[in-house]
Short mmCIF file of C-alpha atoms in Angstrom, two decimals:
data_model
loop_
_atom_site.label_atom_id
_atom_site.label_comp_id
_atom_site.label_asym_id
_atom_site.label_seq_id
_atom_site.Cartn_x
_atom_site.Cartn_y
_atom_site.Cartn_z
CA MET D 1 -23.06 135.39 57.14
CA GLN D 2 -19.99 133.61 58.46
CA ASP D 3 -16.45 134.22 57.23
CA THR D 4 -15.11 131.34 55.13
CA GLU D 5 -11.99 130.77 53.05
CA LEU D 6 -11.59 129.24 49.61
CA TYR D 7 -8.60 127.19 48.43
CA ILE D 8 -8.28 126.34 44.73
CA HIS D 9 -5.71 123.73 43.73
CA ILE D 10 -3.86 124.07 40.42
CA PRO D 11 -1.80 120.85 40.18
CA PHE D 12 0.46 121.74 37.24
CA CYS D 13 4.23 122.24 37.32
CA VAL D 14 7.15 122.05 34.89
CA ARG D 15 8.65 119.17 36.89
CA LYS D 16 8.55 118.08 40.50
CA CYS D 17 11.28 119.28 42.82
CA LEU D 18 13.32 116.54 44.50
CA TYR D 19 11.79 117.18 47.95
CA CYS D 20 8.19 117.76 46.82
CA ASP D 21 5.34 115.45 47.86
CA PHE D 22 2.53 117.81 46.82
CA LEU D 23 -0.14 116.61 44.43
CA SER D 24 1.31 118.11 41.26
CA GLY D 25 3.10 117.28 38.03
CA PRO D 26 3.46 118.12 34.36
CA PHE D 27 0.27 117.66 32.29
CA ASP D 28 -0.49 118.38 28.65
CA ALA D 29 -2.84 121.04 27.23
CA GLU D 30 -5.79 118.65 26.94
CA VAL D 31 -5.62 117.71 30.63
CA ARG D 32 -5.32 121.37 31.63
CA LYS D 33 -8.47 122.21 29.66
CA LYS D 34 -10.46 119.27 31.05
CA TYR D 35 -9.23 120.08 34.54
CA THR D 36 -10.38 123.68 34.26
CA ASP D 37 -13.84 122.54 33.21
CA ALA D 38 -13.99 120.03 36.09
CA LEU D 39 -12.85 122.60 38.63
CA ILE D 40 -15.49 125.09 37.49
CA LYS D 41 -18.19 122.43 37.81
CA GLU D 42 -17.10 121.59 41.35
CA LEU D 43 -17.02 125.25 42.37
CA HIS D 44 -20.49 125.83 40.89
CA TYR D 45 -21.92 122.78 42.66
CA GLN D 46 -20.45 123.65 46.04
CA SER D 47 -21.44 127.32 45.90
CA ALA D 48 -25.11 126.37 46.23
CA PHE D 49 -24.38 125.14 49.78
CA MET D 50 -22.36 128.23 50.75
CA GLN D 51 -24.80 131.07 50.20
CA ASP D 52 -24.62 131.95 53.89
CA ASP D 53 -20.82 132.19 53.71
CA MET D 54 -18.77 135.31 53.03
CA ILE D 55 -15.44 134.46 51.38
CA ARG D 56 -12.75 136.48 53.12
CA SER D 57 -9.77 135.00 51.25
CA ILE D 58 -9.03 132.97 48.13
CA TYR D 59 -5.79 131.06 47.66
CA PHE D 60 -4.61 129.60 44.34
CA GLY D 61 -2.05 126.95 45.32
CA GLY D 62 -0.19 124.25 43.51
CA GLY D 63 1.76 123.03 41.78
CA THR D 64 2.48 126.22 39.97
CA PRO D 65 -0.77 128.12 39.31
CA THR D 66 1.03 130.60 37.05
CA LEU D 67 1.51 127.80 34.49
CA LEU D 68 -2.23 127.80 33.80
CA GLU D 69 -3.24 129.65 30.65
CA GLU D 70 -4.71 133.10 31.27
CA ALA D 71 -7.97 132.18 29.53
CA TYR D 72 -8.48 129.21 31.85
CA PHE D 73 -7.64 131.23 34.93
CA GLU D 74 -10.11 133.90 33.84
CA LYS D 75 -12.87 131.28 33.59
CA ILE D 76 -12.11 130.01 37.09
CA ILE D 77 -11.95 133.36 38.87
CA SER D 78 -15.03 134.61 36.99
CA GLU D 79 -16.93 131.55 38.23
CA VAL D 80 -15.82 132.26 41.79
CA PHE D 81 -16.99 135.87 41.72
CA GLN D 82 -20.24 134.88 40.04
CA ASP D 83 -21.20 132.04 42.38
CA PHE D 84 -19.78 132.99 45.80
CA HIS D 85 -20.20 136.00 48.05
CA ILE D 86 -16.76 137.61 48.06
CA LYS D 87 -15.88 140.07 50.80
CA GLU D 88 -14.88 143.53 49.68
CA ASN D 89 -11.08 143.76 49.64
CA ALA D 90 -10.77 139.99 50.12
CA GLU D 91 -7.20 138.71 50.09
CA ILE D 92 -6.65 136.78 46.84
CA SER D 93 -3.30 134.99 46.72
CA MET D 94 -1.53 133.10 43.98
CA GLU D 95 1.58 130.95 44.20
CA CYS D 96 4.24 131.52 41.57
CA ASN D 97 7.59 129.94 40.79
CA PRO D 98 10.31 132.10 39.24
CA ALA D 99 10.50 132.05 35.44
CA THR D 100 6.92 130.73 35.04
CA ALA D 101 5.07 134.02 34.46
CA SER D 102 5.71 136.90 32.09
CA LEU D 103 4.96 140.55 32.82
CA GLU D 104 1.89 140.20 30.62
CA LYS D 105 0.65 137.20 32.58
CA LEU D 106 1.30 138.79 35.96
CA SER D 107 -0.47 141.96 34.85
CA HIS D 108 -3.46 139.85 33.80
CA TYR D 109 -3.65 138.16 37.23
CA CYS D 110 -3.41 141.51 38.98
CA ALA D 111 -6.15 143.00 36.80
CA SER D 112 -8.35 139.93 37.49
CA GLY D 113 -8.31 140.57 41.23
CA VAL D 114 -5.25 138.70 42.53
CA ASN D 115 -3.70 141.05 45.10
CA ARG D 116 -1.08 138.88 46.77
CA LEU D 117 1.72 136.93 45.06
CA SER D 118 3.74 134.18 46.77
CA ILE D 119 7.03 133.44 45.01
CA GLY D 120 8.86 130.18 45.75
CA LEU D 121 12.54 131.13 45.89
CA GLN D 122 13.85 128.70 48.59
CA SER D 123 17.48 129.88 48.26
CA ALA D 124 19.51 132.71 46.75
CA ASN D 125 22.40 130.27 46.16
CA ASP D 126 22.28 128.54 42.78
CA ASP D 127 24.10 125.43 44.02
CA GLU D 128 21.40 124.94 46.69
CA LEU D 129 18.69 125.42 44.06
CA ILE D 130 20.33 122.65 42.02
CA THR D 131 20.43 120.41 45.11
CA LEU D 132 16.69 120.97 45.61
CA GLY D 133 15.90 120.28 41.95
CA ARG D 134 14.45 123.75 41.36
CA ILE D 135 13.92 124.82 37.75
CA HIS D 136 15.18 128.38 38.22
CA THR D 137 18.24 130.41 39.17
CA PHE D 138 18.44 133.31 41.58
CA GLU D 139 18.61 135.68 38.60
CA ASP D 140 15.34 134.18 37.34
CA PHE D 141 13.79 134.99 40.70
CA LEU D 142 15.05 138.57 40.65
CA HIS D 143 13.55 139.06 37.19
CA THR D 144 10.17 137.63 38.30
CA TYR D 145 10.17 139.79 41.44
CA GLU D 146 10.86 142.92 39.39
CA GLU D 147 8.15 142.02 36.87
CA ALA D 148 5.64 141.42 39.69
CA GLY D 149 6.20 144.96 40.91
CA LYS D 150 5.76 146.33 37.41
CA ALA D 151 2.53 144.34 37.07
CA GLY D 152 1.09 146.12 40.09
CA PHE D 153 1.64 143.70 42.98
CA SER D 154 2.25 145.50 46.26
CA ASN D 155 1.86 142.48 48.56
CA ILE D 156 4.49 139.82 47.82
CA ASN D 157 5.61 136.83 49.86
CA ILE D 158 8.93 135.06 49.31
CA ASP D 159 9.42 131.45 50.43
CA ILE D 160 12.86 130.44 51.70
CA MET D 161 14.05 127.17 53.22
CA THR D 162 16.35 126.05 56.01
CA GLY D 163 17.93 122.61 56.43
CA ILE D 164 18.92 122.26 52.76
CA PRO D 165 21.67 119.62 52.30
CA GLY D 166 25.03 121.36 52.53
CA GLN D 167 23.49 124.60 53.85
CA SER D 168 25.58 126.67 56.26
CA TRP D 169 24.88 129.85 58.17
CA ASP D 170 26.93 131.73 55.56
CA THR D 171 24.76 130.50 52.67
CA LEU D 172 21.52 131.03 54.59
CA ARG D 173 22.62 134.50 55.66
CA ASN D 174 23.28 135.33 52.00
CA THR D 175 19.72 134.24 51.14
CA LEU D 176 18.26 136.27 54.01
CA THR D 177 20.31 139.33 53.09
CA GLN D 178 19.38 139.18 49.42
CA VAL D 179 15.69 138.72 50.23
CA THR D 180 15.36 141.35 52.95
CA ASP D 181 17.23 143.89 50.80
CA LEU D 182 14.25 143.66 48.42
CA ARG D 183 11.85 144.57 51.27
CA PRO D 184 9.02 142.18 50.39
CA GLU D 185 5.92 142.46 52.51
CA HIS D 186 6.06 138.86 53.77
CA ILE D 187 8.64 136.08 54.15
CA SER D 188 7.92 132.41 54.85
CA CYS D 189 10.91 130.52 56.26
CA TYR D 190 10.29 126.77 56.34
CA SER D 191 12.46 123.85 57.41
CA LEU D 192 13.05 121.11 54.85
CA ILE D 193 11.13 117.95 55.75
CA ILE D 194 12.14 114.63 54.16
CA GLU D 195 8.83 113.26 52.87
CA GLU D 196 8.11 109.73 51.65
CA ASN D 197 7.67 109.07 47.93
CA THR D 198 10.17 111.75 46.96
CA PRO D 199 13.68 111.45 45.50
CA PHE D 200 14.98 113.11 48.67
CA TYR D 201 13.46 110.32 50.75
CA GLN D 202 15.24 107.72 48.60
CA SER D 203 18.51 109.58 48.94
CA TYR D 204 18.40 110.95 52.47
CA HIS D 205 16.02 108.86 54.58
CA GLU D 206 18.72 106.54 55.91
CA GLU D 207 21.04 109.45 56.68
CA ASP D 208 18.17 111.33 58.33
CA GLU D 209 17.39 108.31 60.53
CA ARG D 210 21.05 107.91 61.51
CA ARG D 211 21.34 111.60 62.24
CA ARG D 212 18.27 111.60 64.49
CA GLU D 213 19.54 108.55 66.36
CA GLY D 214 22.88 110.25 66.97
CA GLU D 215 24.91 107.88 64.78
CA PRO D 216 27.85 109.17 62.70
CA VAL D 217 27.06 109.88 59.06
CA GLU D 218 30.50 110.97 57.83
CA ASN D 219 30.98 107.84 55.71
CA TYR D 220 27.37 107.55 54.60
CA GLN D 221 26.84 107.82 50.85
CA ALA D 222 23.33 108.79 49.73
CA HIS D 223 21.90 107.41 46.52
CA ASP D 224 22.97 109.99 43.97
CA GLU D 225 21.01 109.15 40.81
CA ASN D 226 18.69 112.10 41.42
CA PHE D 227 21.38 114.72 41.77
CA CYS D 228 23.68 116.79 39.60
CA GLY D 229 27.12 117.00 41.18
CA GLU D 230 28.09 116.33 44.79
CA VAL D 231 25.59 114.79 47.20
CA LYS D 232 25.71 116.93 50.35
CA HIS D 233 24.88 115.88 53.88
CA LEU D 234 21.84 117.14 55.75
CA PRO D 235 22.50 119.59 58.58
CA SER D 236 22.44 117.90 61.98
CA ASP D 237 19.55 118.54 64.37
CA ASP D 238 21.68 121.04 66.28
CA GLU D 239 22.76 122.73 63.05
CA GLU D 240 19.16 122.89 61.81
CA TYR D 241 18.05 124.40 65.11
CA ALA D 242 20.81 127.01 64.89
CA LEU D 243 19.93 127.83 61.28
CA SER D 244 16.25 128.36 62.14
CA LYS D 245 17.00 130.41 65.26
CA ASN D 246 19.55 132.57 63.46
CA ALA D 247 17.10 133.10 60.59
CA ARG D 248 14.42 134.19 63.07
CA ASP D 249 16.76 136.63 64.79
CA PHE D 250 17.97 138.00 61.44
CA LEU D 251 14.45 138.58 60.08
CA ILE D 252 13.26 140.25 63.27
CA SER D 253 16.34 142.52 63.20
CA LYS D 254 15.32 143.60 59.70
CA GLY D 255 11.85 144.68 60.83
CA TYR D 256 9.86 141.53 60.05
CA GLY D 257 7.50 140.47 62.83
CA GLN D 258 7.24 136.74 63.48
CA TYR D 259 3.53 136.02 63.82
CA GLU D 260 3.67 132.24 63.34
CA ILE D 261 6.42 129.64 63.72
CA SER D 262 7.48 129.87 60.05
CA ASN D 263 6.03 133.21 58.94
CA TYR D 264 7.20 136.81 59.14
CA ALA D 265 5.66 140.01 57.85
CA ARG D 266 5.96 143.73 57.81
CA LYS D 267 3.20 145.18 59.99
CA GLY D 268 -0.22 144.83 58.36
CA TYR D 269 0.85 142.23 55.79
CA GLU D 270 0.26 139.01 57.74
CA CYS D 271 -1.36 136.38 55.49
CA ILE D 272 -5.10 136.40 56.18
CA HIS D 273 -5.68 133.05 54.50
CA ASN D 274 -3.07 131.16 56.53
CA ILE D 275 -4.15 132.82 59.76
CA GLY D 276 -7.59 131.41 58.97
CA TYR D 277 -6.17 127.87 58.94
CA TRP D 278 -4.44 128.36 62.29
CA GLN D 279 -7.58 129.86 63.81
CA ARG D 280 -9.82 127.17 62.28
CA VAL D 281 -11.88 129.50 60.13
CA PRO D 282 -14.12 127.29 57.92
CA TYR D 283 -12.68 126.67 54.46
CA PHE D 284 -13.63 124.92 51.24
CA GLY D 285 -10.97 123.34 49.04
CA ALA D 286 -11.57 122.66 45.34
CA GLY D 287 -9.48 120.38 43.14
CA PRO D 288 -7.82 116.95 43.49
CA GLY D 289 -6.58 116.21 47.00
CA ALA D 290 -8.07 119.45 48.32
CA ALA D 291 -9.40 119.39 51.88
CA SER D 292 -12.31 121.28 53.43
CA LEU D 293 -13.45 122.02 56.97
CA LEU D 294 -17.11 123.00 57.14
CA LYS D 295 -19.26 122.80 60.29
CA GLU D 296 -16.70 120.57 62.07
CA VAL D 297 -16.75 118.07 59.21
CA ARG D 298 -13.57 117.43 57.23
CA TYR D 299 -13.72 116.43 53.58
CA LYS D 300 -11.03 115.38 51.13
CA ASN D 301 -11.22 115.05 47.36
CA PRO D 302 -9.76 112.17 45.31
CA THR D 303 -6.00 112.51 44.85
CA ASP D 304 -5.91 111.16 41.29
CA ILE D 305 -6.37 114.02 38.82
CA LYS D 306 -7.87 111.80 36.11
CA LYS D 307 -10.37 110.33 38.57
CA TYR D 308 -11.24 113.83 39.74
CA ILE D 309 -11.91 114.94 36.15
CA GLU D 310 -14.00 111.84 35.41
CA LYS D 311 -16.17 112.33 38.51
CA ALA D 312 -16.85 115.94 37.52
CA GLU D 313 -17.54 115.06 33.89
CA ASN D 314 -20.05 112.42 35.05
CA ASN D 315 -21.64 114.87 37.54
CA GLU D 316 -20.75 112.58 40.45
CA PHE D 317 -21.24 115.24 43.10
CA PRO D 318 -20.36 115.76 45.85
CA ILE D 319 -16.90 114.93 44.61
CA TYR D 320 -15.12 114.22 47.91
CA GLU D 321 -14.03 110.68 48.81
CA ILE D 322 -13.38 111.10 52.52
CA LYS D 323 -15.79 112.58 55.04
CA GLU D 324 -14.89 112.74 58.72
CA GLU D 325 -17.06 114.26 61.42
CA LEU D 326 -14.64 115.58 64.00
CA THR D 327 -15.18 114.53 67.59
CA LYS D 328 -15.13 117.22 70.26
CA ASN D 329 -11.73 115.95 71.41
CA ALA D 330 -10.33 116.10 67.87
CA ALA D 331 -11.63 119.63 67.40
CA MET D 332 -10.09 120.74 70.71
CA GLU D 333 -6.76 119.18 69.76
CA GLU D 334 -6.79 121.04 66.45
CA PHE D 335 -7.64 124.28 68.23
CA ILE D 336 -4.57 123.84 70.45
CA PHE D 337 -2.16 122.50 67.80
CA LEU D 338 -2.97 125.16 65.23
CA GLY D 339 -3.55 128.10 67.54
CA LEU D 340 -0.28 127.70 69.43
CA ARG D 341 1.64 127.98 66.16
CA MET D 342 0.88 131.69 66.22
CA ASN D 343 2.98 134.01 68.37
CA GLU D 344 -0.16 135.56 69.87
CA GLY D 345 -1.30 132.09 70.93
CA ILE D 346 -4.82 131.03 71.85
CA LEU D 347 -7.56 133.31 73.12
CA ILE D 348 -8.66 131.44 76.24
CA GLU D 349 -12.21 132.82 76.12
CA LYS D 350 -12.53 131.58 72.52
CA PHE D 351 -11.86 128.01 73.68
CA LYS D 352 -14.78 128.22 76.11
CA GLU D 353 -16.98 129.85 73.47
CA ASN D 354 -16.24 127.05 70.98
CA PHE D 355 -16.36 124.02 73.27
CA GLY D 356 -18.44 125.00 76.31
CA SER D 357 -15.61 124.19 78.73
CA THR D 358 -12.73 126.23 80.05
CA ILE D 359 -9.30 125.37 78.68
CA GLU D 360 -8.06 124.87 82.26
CA SER D 361 -10.72 122.22 82.93
CA ILE D 362 -9.51 120.13 79.98
CA TYR D 363 -5.77 120.81 80.00
CA SER D 364 -4.98 121.86 83.59
CA GLU D 365 -2.12 119.35 84.05
CA GLN D 366 -0.45 120.20 80.75
CA ILE D 367 -0.73 123.96 81.24
CA LYS D 368 0.64 123.79 84.80
CA LYS D 369 3.52 121.54 83.74
CA PHE D 370 4.65 123.71 80.85
CA GLN D 371 4.22 126.94 82.78
CA GLU D 372 6.55 125.53 85.43
CA GLU D 373 9.01 124.53 82.68
CA LYS D 374 8.66 128.06 81.24
CA LEU D 375 7.55 126.70 77.87
CA LEU D 376 4.03 128.18 78.02
CA GLU D 377 2.69 131.37 79.53
CA ILE D 378 -0.69 133.04 80.01
CA SER D 379 -0.88 136.78 79.41
CA ASP D 380 -3.57 139.17 78.17
CA GLY D 381 -6.11 136.33 78.22
CA ARG D 382 -4.02 134.19 75.89
CA LEU D 383 -2.16 130.90 76.22
CA LYS D 384 1.04 131.00 74.17
CA PHE D 385 4.53 129.64 73.79
CA THR D 386 7.48 131.34 75.38
CA GLU D 387 10.42 131.77 73.01
CA ARG D 388 11.99 128.66 74.51
CA GLY D 389 8.70 126.80 74.18
CA MET D 390 8.48 127.60 70.49
CA ASP D 391 11.87 125.96 70.01
CA VAL D 392 10.49 122.66 71.39
CA SER D 393 6.91 123.05 70.15
CA ASN D 394 6.54 119.44 68.96
CA TYR D 395 7.41 118.15 72.43
CA VAL D 396 4.88 120.47 74.07
CA LEU D 397 2.06 119.81 71.60
CA SER D 398 2.42 116.02 71.93
CA GLU D 399 1.22 116.36 75.52
CA PHE D 400 -2.07 117.93 74.43
CA LEU D 401 -3.36 114.80 72.66
CA LEU D 402 -6.67 113.70 74.18
CA GLY D 403 -7.49 110.61 72.15
CA THR D 404 -11.00 109.74 71.04
#
């Protein structure tokens, strides 16, 4: 049996945050019930083709999965354990936003097999939470974190964000201090990205473009209809770089090992599921917009939740709308792009095992160039970024494109 991962999308939330472009939104009780039934049907259908797969991790993402009623969640996870081969001690993660799950609910998830909780804090500063459009306060987060411990969770991730409009090193340091004082097992530290089709894009896209082109933004006024209070400027590229680097240094000084560009963990608590993505472990995604990678074929489900439900109700399986057989070049590019995100880098022998060619025979010019620039290094049979290389990773990775 081969190791495989399972992603289950729960697209419900109280309201969308101002920066969020995920497939999620508020839906009524009837939609949540129909969605649960559709999701179970998709899982049951797909499981018939995965009897040679051993599920090593399950990830309930969103949206806010903790908004789903316990009875519906129980149906879903029972279906998973009934239809799939689940590895003993598999990592089972669930995303959670503060103030969306009671002690009773968290205890139910824990008792059902969920053994890793990922809480979306983003900032310990309430004014930054308002800027982001979050539905919670820092006190709400502290209450949820305490309740998670009472419920039995001993593996908790906390998400925080850099590059928030108006953020300074003082405010970020406060967030980092507050979070690390709690000693969670894992911390994800992501940079804010201005995505299309979000209120932030409407308000900040022009400023972001000016900033990246080096033009002054002091007199620029963002559209402010989406915000409560003052509209704050985005950190400059140099400021964002400094925030991310300072955050990395701070987290490492507190005993958190950086094992991927945006992820830090106490030893032994690295996220198995996400490591699987970076190492291209096969995965199946269930739910609207969910993607899968099985036998070098990529699939993607319809992004409209009502269309997804209708297809399942009408037994229109397989439910995916996009199917793409990856070329060898595309697969090699993914191997490089994803693998180099991890601090340990790429196992050179694994490249040859996967693609029948040595990595030097395909990428000799790029490797030589970036070794000379001290952005990449080879050690212990691995190709990996230097610390300086990680700071300019997008520049380096762009040179590894092969084309079709």
